[in-house]
């Protein structure tokens, strides 16, 4: 239960929140309005990608807000009145889900080993470490902090399997609605879908000779993991779609903020 606050403290808190919001808005505006040297520059492409993800996230949120029944329609495809979400008992699909943890851990280990190897050999330049830093920061801020630390922990959206339409006792909640129908590890948004999006981001920065093949395979794999969560009754369609878009926005913003100019980061030589 929340404690009552005085009018003075409430006014002070609102003023403080307003100042924080204004600073964040100013910082965001500064990033988005950064001058571009060329419409074909890396910064310009990043800006367009940020805008695209932002518009897509807002459009998808509005769509699922206006048509909330779409989530229920899609979940019904995988639901049987007599057996529930029957795909959740499929051993092959269970194995697919478990594999995501190993895939995620494997990519992280490869990233760290490469950085350690470059450090040992004195080859750790900014141009080589920028993408690993981007990936690790994206994983920490996107799937880690924003999705699992904030949205899933505090938005309170019940999972399909817990909704009354599918045999549970909770009431279906629309996207972005904060409710008390779930206490922790809730449905909005999908943590595993956000991790799947990160795997695709990792594939996009693999060496050029294997990039197309790696991205194609990872997209199929990540899409299967995301669809699996809907089939299991663990998430709604909107949870998965918005997880991908929100994390894509985070990754794009980070890619824009992390400078891409190559400069010495570590060398074996001595300095005067």
mmCIF file of C-alpha atoms in Angstrom:
data_model
loop_
_atom_site.group_PDB
_atom_site.id
_atom_site.type_symbol
_atom_site.label_atom_id
_atom_site.label_comp_id
_atom_site.label_asym_id
_atom_site.label_seq_id
_atom_site.Cartn_x
_atom_site.Cartn_y
_atom_site.Cartn_z
ATOM 1 C CA UNK A 1 0.000 0.000 0.000
ATOM 2 C CA UNK A 2 1.335 3.386 -0.941
ATOM 3 C CA UNK A 3 1.927 5.920 1.811
ATOM 4 C CA UNK A 4 0.109 9.288 1.553
ATOM 5 C CA UNK A 5 2.347 12.206 0.687
ATOM 6 C CA UNK A 6 1.934 15.844 1.527
ATOM 7 C CA UNK A 7 0.967 18.403 -1.090
ATOM 8 C CA UNK A 8 4.391 20.017 -0.848
ATOM 9 C CA UNK A 9 6.290 16.766 -1.342
ATOM 10 C CA UNK A 10 3.949 15.765 -4.170
ATOM 11 C CA UNK A 11 4.528 19.075 -5.924
ATOM 12 C CA UNK A 12 8.289 18.715 -5.441
ATOM 13 C CA UNK A 13 8.192 15.175 -6.871
ATOM 14 C CA UNK A 14 6.200 16.306 -9.899
ATOM 15 C CA UNK A 15 8.656 19.151 -10.480
ATOM 16 C CA UNK A 16 11.589 16.754 -10.250
ATOM 17 C CA UNK A 17 9.935 14.299 -12.658
ATOM 18 C CA UNK A 18 9.249 17.130 -15.083
ATOM 19 C CA UNK A 19 12.905 18.195 -15.014
ATOM 20 C CA UNK A 20 14.059 14.629 -15.679
ATOM 21 C CA UNK A 21 11.587 14.265 -18.537
ATOM 22 C CA UNK A 22 12.715 17.554 -20.080
ATOM 23 C CA UNK A 23 16.361 16.478 -19.905
ATOM 24 C CA UNK A 24 15.576 13.133 -21.538
ATOM 25 C CA UNK A 25 13.528 14.820 -24.241
ATOM 26 C CA UNK A 26 16.318 17.319 -24.874
ATOM 27 C CA UNK A 27 18.907 14.548 -25.110
ATOM 28 C CA UNK A 28 16.722 12.535 -27.490
ATOM 29 C CA UNK A 29 16.142 15.578 -29.657
ATOM 30 C CA UNK A 30 19.873 16.180 -29.783
ATOM 31 C CA UNK A 31 20.515 12.650 -31.046
ATOM 32 C CA UNK A 32 17.761 12.763 -33.645
ATOM 33 C CA UNK A 33 18.786 16.196 -34.927
ATOM 34 C CA UNK A 34 22.494 15.472 -35.192
ATOM 35 C CA UNK A 35 23.884 16.928 -38.428
ATOM 36 C CA UNK A 36 24.501 14.494 -41.255
ATOM 37 C CA UNK A 37 27.413 14.891 -43.625
ATOM 38 C CA UNK A 38 25.706 12.957 -46.370
ATOM 39 C CA UNK A 39 22.342 11.276 -46.930
ATOM 40 C CA UNK A 40 24.313 8.086 -47.588
ATOM 41 C CA UNK A 41 26.515 8.332 -44.476
ATOM 42 C CA UNK A 42 26.450 5.785 -41.671
ATOM 43 C CA UNK A 43 24.853 8.333 -39.322
ATOM 44 C CA UNK A 44 22.113 9.140 -41.818
ATOM 45 C CA UNK A 45 21.315 5.452 -42.304
ATOM 46 C CA UNK A 46 21.185 4.975 -38.526
ATOM 47 C CA UNK A 47 18.827 7.941 -38.160
ATOM 48 C CA UNK A 48 16.490 6.541 -40.790
ATOM 49 C CA UNK A 49 16.573 3.148 -39.098
ATOM 50 C CA UNK A 50 15.723 4.708 -35.726
ATOM 51 C CA UNK A 51 12.802 6.599 -37.247
ATOM 52 C CA UNK A 52 11.593 3.467 -39.027
ATOM 53 C CA UNK A 53 11.631 1.384 -35.836
ATOM 54 C CA UNK A 54 9.985 4.184 -33.866
ATOM 55 C CA UNK A 55 7.165 4.553 -36.393
ATOM 56 C CA UNK A 56 6.739 0.776 -36.631
ATOM 57 C CA UNK A 57 6.555 0.451 -32.835
ATOM 58 C CA UNK A 58 3.956 3.215 -32.548
ATOM 59 C CA UNK A 59 1.946 1.839 -35.482
ATOM 60 C CA UNK A 60 1.971 -1.716 -34.110
ATOM 61 C CA UNK A 61 1.005 -0.485 -30.642
ATOM 62 C CA UNK A 62 -1.897 1.503 -32.073
ATOM 63 C CA UNK A 63 -3.004 -1.429 -34.219
ATOM 64 C CA UNK A 64 -3.117 -3.884 -31.304
ATOM 65 C CA UNK A 65 -4.760 -1.216 -29.153
ATOM 66 C CA UNK A 66 -7.563 -0.710 -31.672
ATOM 67 C CA UNK A 67 -7.923 -4.426 -32.444
ATOM 68 C CA UNK A 68 -7.190 -6.222 -29.130
ATOM 69 C CA UNK A 69 -9.218 -9.243 -30.199
ATOM 70 C CA UNK A 70 -6.559 -10.132 -32.774
ATOM 71 C CA UNK A 71 -4.358 -11.441 -29.973
ATOM 72 C CA UNK A 72 -7.122 -13.786 -28.850
ATOM 73 C CA UNK A 73 -7.856 -14.902 -32.419
ATOM 74 C CA UNK A 74 -4.239 -15.901 -33.066
ATOM 75 C CA UNK A 75 -3.879 -17.664 -29.708
ATOM 76 C CA UNK A 76 -7.050 -19.662 -30.425
ATOM 77 C CA UNK A 77 -5.301 -21.230 -33.422
ATOM 78 C CA UNK A 78 -3.097 -23.147 -30.964
ATOM 79 C CA UNK A 79 -5.719 -23.811 -28.277
ATOM 80 C CA UNK A 80 -7.948 -26.829 -27.803
ATOM 81 C CA UNK A 81 -10.892 -26.587 -25.350
ATOM 82 C CA UNK A 82 -10.179 -30.124 -24.182
ATOM 83 C CA UNK A 83 -6.353 -30.152 -24.172
ATOM 84 C CA UNK A 84 -5.393 -26.504 -23.837
ATOM 85 C CA UNK A 85 -2.279 -25.317 -25.656
ATOM 86 C CA UNK A 86 -1.324 -28.759 -26.898
ATOM 87 C CA UNK A 87 1.935 -27.645 -28.547
ATOM 88 C CA UNK A 88 3.436 -27.015 -25.114
ATOM 89 C CA UNK A 89 3.656 -30.784 -24.574
ATOM 90 C CA UNK A 90 5.451 -31.450 -27.862
ATOM 91 C CA UNK A 91 8.956 -32.680 -26.985
ATOM 92 C CA UNK A 92 10.521 -31.348 -30.200
ATOM 93 C CA UNK A 93 9.113 -27.871 -29.622
ATOM 94 C CA UNK A 94 10.247 -28.034 -26.013
ATOM 95 C CA UNK A 95 13.724 -28.859 -27.272
ATOM 96 C CA UNK A 96 13.569 -25.924 -29.659
ATOM 97 C CA UNK A 97 12.768 -23.613 -26.785
ATOM 98 C CA UNK A 98 15.590 -24.977 -24.611
ATOM 99 C CA UNK A 99 18.051 -24.538 -27.472
ATOM 100 C CA UNK A 100 17.634 -20.762 -27.365
ATOM 101 C CA UNK A 101 19.535 -20.555 -24.076
ATOM 102 C CA UNK A 102 22.471 -22.423 -25.547
ATOM 103 C CA UNK A 103 22.409 -20.328 -28.714
ATOM 104 C CA UNK A 104 22.379 -17.103 -26.716
ATOM 105 C CA UNK A 105 25.155 -18.261 -24.414
ATOM 106 C CA UNK A 106 27.196 -19.518 -27.371
ATOM 107 C CA UNK A 107 27.100 -16.160 -29.150
ATOM 108 C CA UNK A 108 28.076 -14.321 -25.965
ATOM 109 C CA UNK A 109 31.005 -16.687 -25.390
ATOM 110 C CA UNK A 110 32.234 -16.203 -28.976
ATOM 111 C CA UNK A 111 32.067 -12.407 -28.568
ATOM 112 C CA UNK A 112 34.007 -12.474 -25.294
ATOM 113 C CA UNK A 113 36.601 -14.939 -26.586
ATOM 114 C CA UNK A 114 37.246 -12.764 -29.615
ATOM 115 C CA UNK A 115 37.761 -9.711 -27.418
ATOM 116 C CA UNK A 116 40.111 -11.650 -25.127
ATOM 117 C CA UNK A 117 42.054 -12.998 -28.106
ATOM 118 C CA UNK A 118 42.437 -9.528 -29.609
ATOM 119 C CA UNK A 119 43.571 -8.189 -26.232
ATOM 120 C CA UNK A 120 46.223 -10.882 -25.831
ATOM 121 C CA UNK A 121 47.531 -10.244 -29.346
ATOM 122 C CA UNK A 122 47.494 -6.455 -29.000
ATOM 123 C CA UNK A 123 44.928 -6.115 -31.799
ATOM 124 C CA UNK A 124 42.064 -4.653 -29.798
ATOM 125 C CA UNK A 125 41.300 -1.533 -31.827
ATOM 126 C CA UNK A 126 38.070 0.438 -31.635
ATOM 127 C CA UNK A 127 37.042 -0.721 -35.095
ATOM 128 C CA UNK A 128 37.212 -4.332 -33.869
ATOM 129 C CA UNK A 129 35.626 -3.806 -30.471
ATOM 130 C CA UNK A 130 32.792 -1.445 -31.478
ATOM 131 C CA UNK A 131 30.399 -4.145 -32.695
ATOM 132 C CA UNK A 132 30.993 -6.460 -29.704
ATOM 133 C CA UNK A 133 30.336 -3.522 -27.364
ATOM 134 C CA UNK A 134 27.195 -2.669 -29.337
ATOM 135 C CA UNK A 135 25.934 -6.249 -29.115
ATOM 136 C CA UNK A 136 26.627 -6.664 -25.402
ATOM 137 C CA UNK A 137 25.175 -3.246 -24.572
ATOM 138 C CA UNK A 138 22.123 -4.010 -26.701
ATOM 139 C CA UNK A 139 21.563 -7.316 -24.914
ATOM 140 C CA UNK A 140 21.900 -5.676 -21.501
ATOM 141 C CA UNK A 141 19.663 -2.685 -22.234
ATOM 142 C CA UNK A 142 17.090 -4.310 -24.548
ATOM 143 C CA UNK A 143 16.195 -7.870 -23.483
ATOM 144 C CA UNK A 144 17.846 -7.347 -20.093
ATOM 145 C CA UNK A 145 16.851 -4.015 -18.581
ATOM 146 C CA UNK A 146 13.911 -2.786 -20.645
ATOM 147 C CA UNK A 147 12.100 -6.045 -21.408
ATOM 148 C CA UNK A 148 12.762 -8.246 -18.370
ATOM 149 C CA UNK A 149 13.654 -5.574 -15.838
ATOM 150 C CA UNK A 150 10.873 -3.094 -16.608
ATOM 151 C CA UNK A 151 8.049 -4.235 -18.894
ATOM 152 C CA UNK A 152 7.661 -7.881 -17.849
ATOM 153 C CA UNK A 153 8.169 -7.037 -14.184
ATOM 154 C CA UNK A 154 5.789 -4.096 -13.866
ATOM 155 C CA UNK A 155 3.164 -4.070 -16.630
ATOM 156 C CA UNK A 156 1.189 -6.999 -15.202
ATOM 157 C CA UNK A 157 -0.268 -8.415 -18.412
ATOM 158 C CA UNK A 158 -1.418 -12.034 -17.859
ATOM 159 C CA UNK A 159 -0.204 -14.705 -20.243
ATOM 160 C CA UNK A 160 -2.686 -16.364 -22.625
ATOM 161 C CA UNK A 161 -2.642 -19.568 -20.595
ATOM 162 C CA UNK A 162 -3.782 -17.569 -17.531
ATOM 163 C CA UNK A 163 -6.594 -15.671 -19.300
ATOM 164 C CA UNK A 164 -10.218 -16.726 -18.676
ATOM 165 C CA UNK A 165 -10.812 -17.218 -22.408
ATOM 166 C CA UNK A 166 -8.297 -20.086 -22.312
ATOM 167 C CA UNK A 167 -9.258 -21.608 -18.989
ATOM 168 C CA UNK A 168 -7.495 -19.252 -16.604
ATOM 169 C CA UNK A 169 -8.937 -16.765 -14.153
ATOM 170 C CA UNK A 170 -7.375 -13.498 -15.388
ATOM 171 C CA UNK A 171 -8.906 -10.910 -17.686
ATOM 172 C CA UNK A 172 -7.245 -10.223 -21.033
ATOM 173 C CA UNK A 173 -5.413 -6.905 -21.049
ATOM 174 C CA UNK A 174 -4.659 -4.690 -24.031
ATOM 175 C CA UNK A 175 -1.078 -3.753 -24.904
ATOM 176 C CA UNK A 176 0.580 -1.075 -22.736
ATOM 177 C CA UNK A 177 -2.161 -1.324 -20.074
ATOM 178 C CA UNK A 178 -0.667 -1.671 -16.594
ATOM 179 C CA UNK A 179 -2.721 -4.127 -14.550
ATOM 180 C CA UNK A 180 -2.535 -6.212 -11.368
ATOM 181 C CA UNK A 181 -3.536 -9.512 -12.997
ATOM 182 C CA UNK A 182 0.096 -10.692 -12.978
ATOM 183 C CA UNK A 183 2.711 -10.118 -10.279
ATOM 184 C CA UNK A 184 5.989 -11.017 -11.989
ATOM 185 C CA UNK A 185 7.464 -12.445 -15.180
ATOM 186 C CA UNK A 186 4.354 -11.387 -17.068
ATOM 187 C CA UNK A 187 3.365 -11.548 -20.722
ATOM 188 C CA UNK A 188 4.185 -8.053 -21.978
ATOM 189 C CA UNK A 189 6.529 -8.215 -23.791
ATOM 190 C CA UNK A 190 8.157 -11.526 -24.745
ATOM 191 C CA UNK A 191 11.613 -11.966 -23.245
ATOM 192 C CA UNK A 192 12.513 -14.869 -25.505
ATOM 193 C CA UNK A 193 11.372 -12.986 -28.588
ATOM 194 C CA UNK A 194 13.554 -10.049 -27.569
ATOM 195 C CA UNK A 195 16.540 -12.386 -27.188
ATOM 196 C CA UNK A 196 15.714 -13.836 -30.605
ATOM 197 C CA UNK A 197 15.825 -10.331 -32.071
ATOM 198 C CA UNK A 198 19.264 -9.896 -30.525
ATOM 199 C CA UNK A 199 20.481 -13.081 -32.205
ATOM 200 C CA UNK A 200 19.438 -11.595 -35.552
ATOM 201 C CA UNK A 201 21.341 -8.404 -34.697
ATOM 202 C CA UNK A 202 24.418 -10.524 -34.022
ATOM 203 C CA UNK A 203 24.027 -12.278 -37.368
ATOM 204 C CA UNK A 204 23.798 -8.921 -39.156
ATOM 205 C CA UNK A 205 27.353 -8.014 -38.104
ATOM 206 C CA UNK A 206 29.032 -11.310 -38.945
ATOM 207 C CA UNK A 207 31.801 -11.217 -41.609
ATOM 208 C CA UNK A 208 30.479 -10.373 -45.083
ATOM 209 C CA UNK A 209 31.246 -13.772 -46.682
ATOM 210 C CA UNK A 210 28.822 -15.506 -44.290
ATOM 211 C CA UNK A 211 26.525 -12.610 -43.361
ATOM 212 C CA UNK A 212 23.662 -13.405 -45.742
ATOM 213 C CA UNK A 213 23.597 -17.098 -44.859
ATOM 214 C CA UNK A 214 23.951 -16.400 -41.123
ATOM 215 C CA UNK A 215 21.177 -13.809 -41.165
ATOM 216 C CA UNK A 216 18.825 -16.040 -43.148
ATOM 217 C CA UNK A 217 19.326 -19.040 -40.876
ATOM 218 C CA UNK A 218 19.061 -16.905 -37.736
ATOM 219 C CA UNK A 219 15.865 -15.236 -38.942
ATOM 220 C CA UNK A 220 14.224 -18.627 -39.474
ATOM 221 C CA UNK A 221 15.450 -19.868 -36.105
ATOM 222 C CA UNK A 222 14.478 -16.679 -34.232
ATOM 223 C CA UNK A 223 11.080 -16.579 -35.908
ATOM 224 C CA UNK A 224 10.458 -20.191 -34.901
ATOM 225 C CA UNK A 225 11.368 -19.421 -31.287
ATOM 226 C CA UNK A 226 8.977 -16.472 -31.247
ATOM 227 C CA UNK A 227 6.111 -18.423 -32.827
ATOM 228 C CA UNK A 228 6.799 -21.203 -30.342
ATOM 229 C CA UNK A 229 5.980 -18.876 -27.442
ATOM 230 C CA UNK A 230 2.568 -18.110 -28.960
ATOM 231 C CA UNK A 231 1.883 -21.786 -29.616
ATOM 232 C CA UNK A 232 2.752 -22.623 -25.996
ATOM 233 C CA UNK A 233 0.279 -20.063 -24.669
ATOM 234 C CA UNK A 234 3.147 -18.118 -23.133
ATOM 235 C CA UNK A 235 2.677 -14.919 -25.114
ATOM 236 C CA UNK A 236 0.250 -13.098 -27.348
ATOM 237 C CA UNK A 237 1.106 -12.073 -30.898
ATOM 238 C CA UNK A 238 1.463 -8.439 -29.791
ATOM 239 C CA UNK A 239 3.979 -9.455 -27.094
ATOM 240 C CA UNK A 240 6.209 -10.980 -29.743
ATOM 241 C CA UNK A 241 5.832 -8.266 -32.391
ATOM 242 C CA UNK A 242 6.445 -5.413 -29.959
ATOM 243 C CA UNK A 243 9.395 -7.234 -28.373
ATOM 244 C CA UNK A 244 11.092 -7.367 -31.775
ATOM 245 C CA UNK A 245 10.301 -3.747 -32.628
ATOM 246 C CA UNK A 246 11.213 -2.270 -29.233
ATOM 247 C CA UNK A 247 14.523 -4.117 -29.137
ATOM 248 C CA UNK A 248 15.183 -3.192 -32.753
ATOM 249 C CA UNK A 249 14.706 0.455 -31.751
ATOM 250 C CA UNK A 250 17.105 0.059 -28.812
ATOM 251 C CA UNK A 251 19.724 -1.590 -31.024
ATOM 252 C CA UNK A 252 19.390 1.146 -33.657
ATOM 253 C CA UNK A 253 19.738 3.939 -31.094
ATOM 254 C CA UNK A 254 22.817 2.318 -29.573
ATOM 255 C CA UNK A 255 24.391 1.832 -32.997
ATOM 256 C CA UNK A 256 23.874 5.548 -33.627
ATOM 257 C CA UNK A 257 25.284 6.627 -30.256
ATOM 258 C CA UNK A 258 28.414 4.468 -30.285
ATOM 259 C CA UNK A 259 30.999 6.303 -32.442
ATOM 260 C CA UNK A 260 32.213 4.437 -35.497
ATOM 261 C CA UNK A 261 35.535 6.187 -36.012
ATOM 262 C CA UNK A 262 38.426 3.779 -35.719
ATOM 263 C CA UNK A 263 41.130 4.811 -33.265
ATOM 264 C CA UNK A 264 43.705 2.915 -31.188
ATOM 265 C CA UNK A 265 42.091 1.200 -28.231
ATOM 266 C CA UNK A 266 44.912 -1.040 -27.114
ATOM 267 C CA UNK A 267 48.369 -1.572 -28.492
ATOM 268 C CA UNK A 268 51.463 -3.443 -27.573
ATOM 269 C CA UNK A 269 53.721 -0.439 -28.051
ATOM 270 C CA UNK A 270 54.943 1.981 -25.381
ATOM 271 C CA UNK A 271 53.837 5.566 -24.995
ATOM 272 C CA UNK A 272 56.044 8.494 -24.030
#
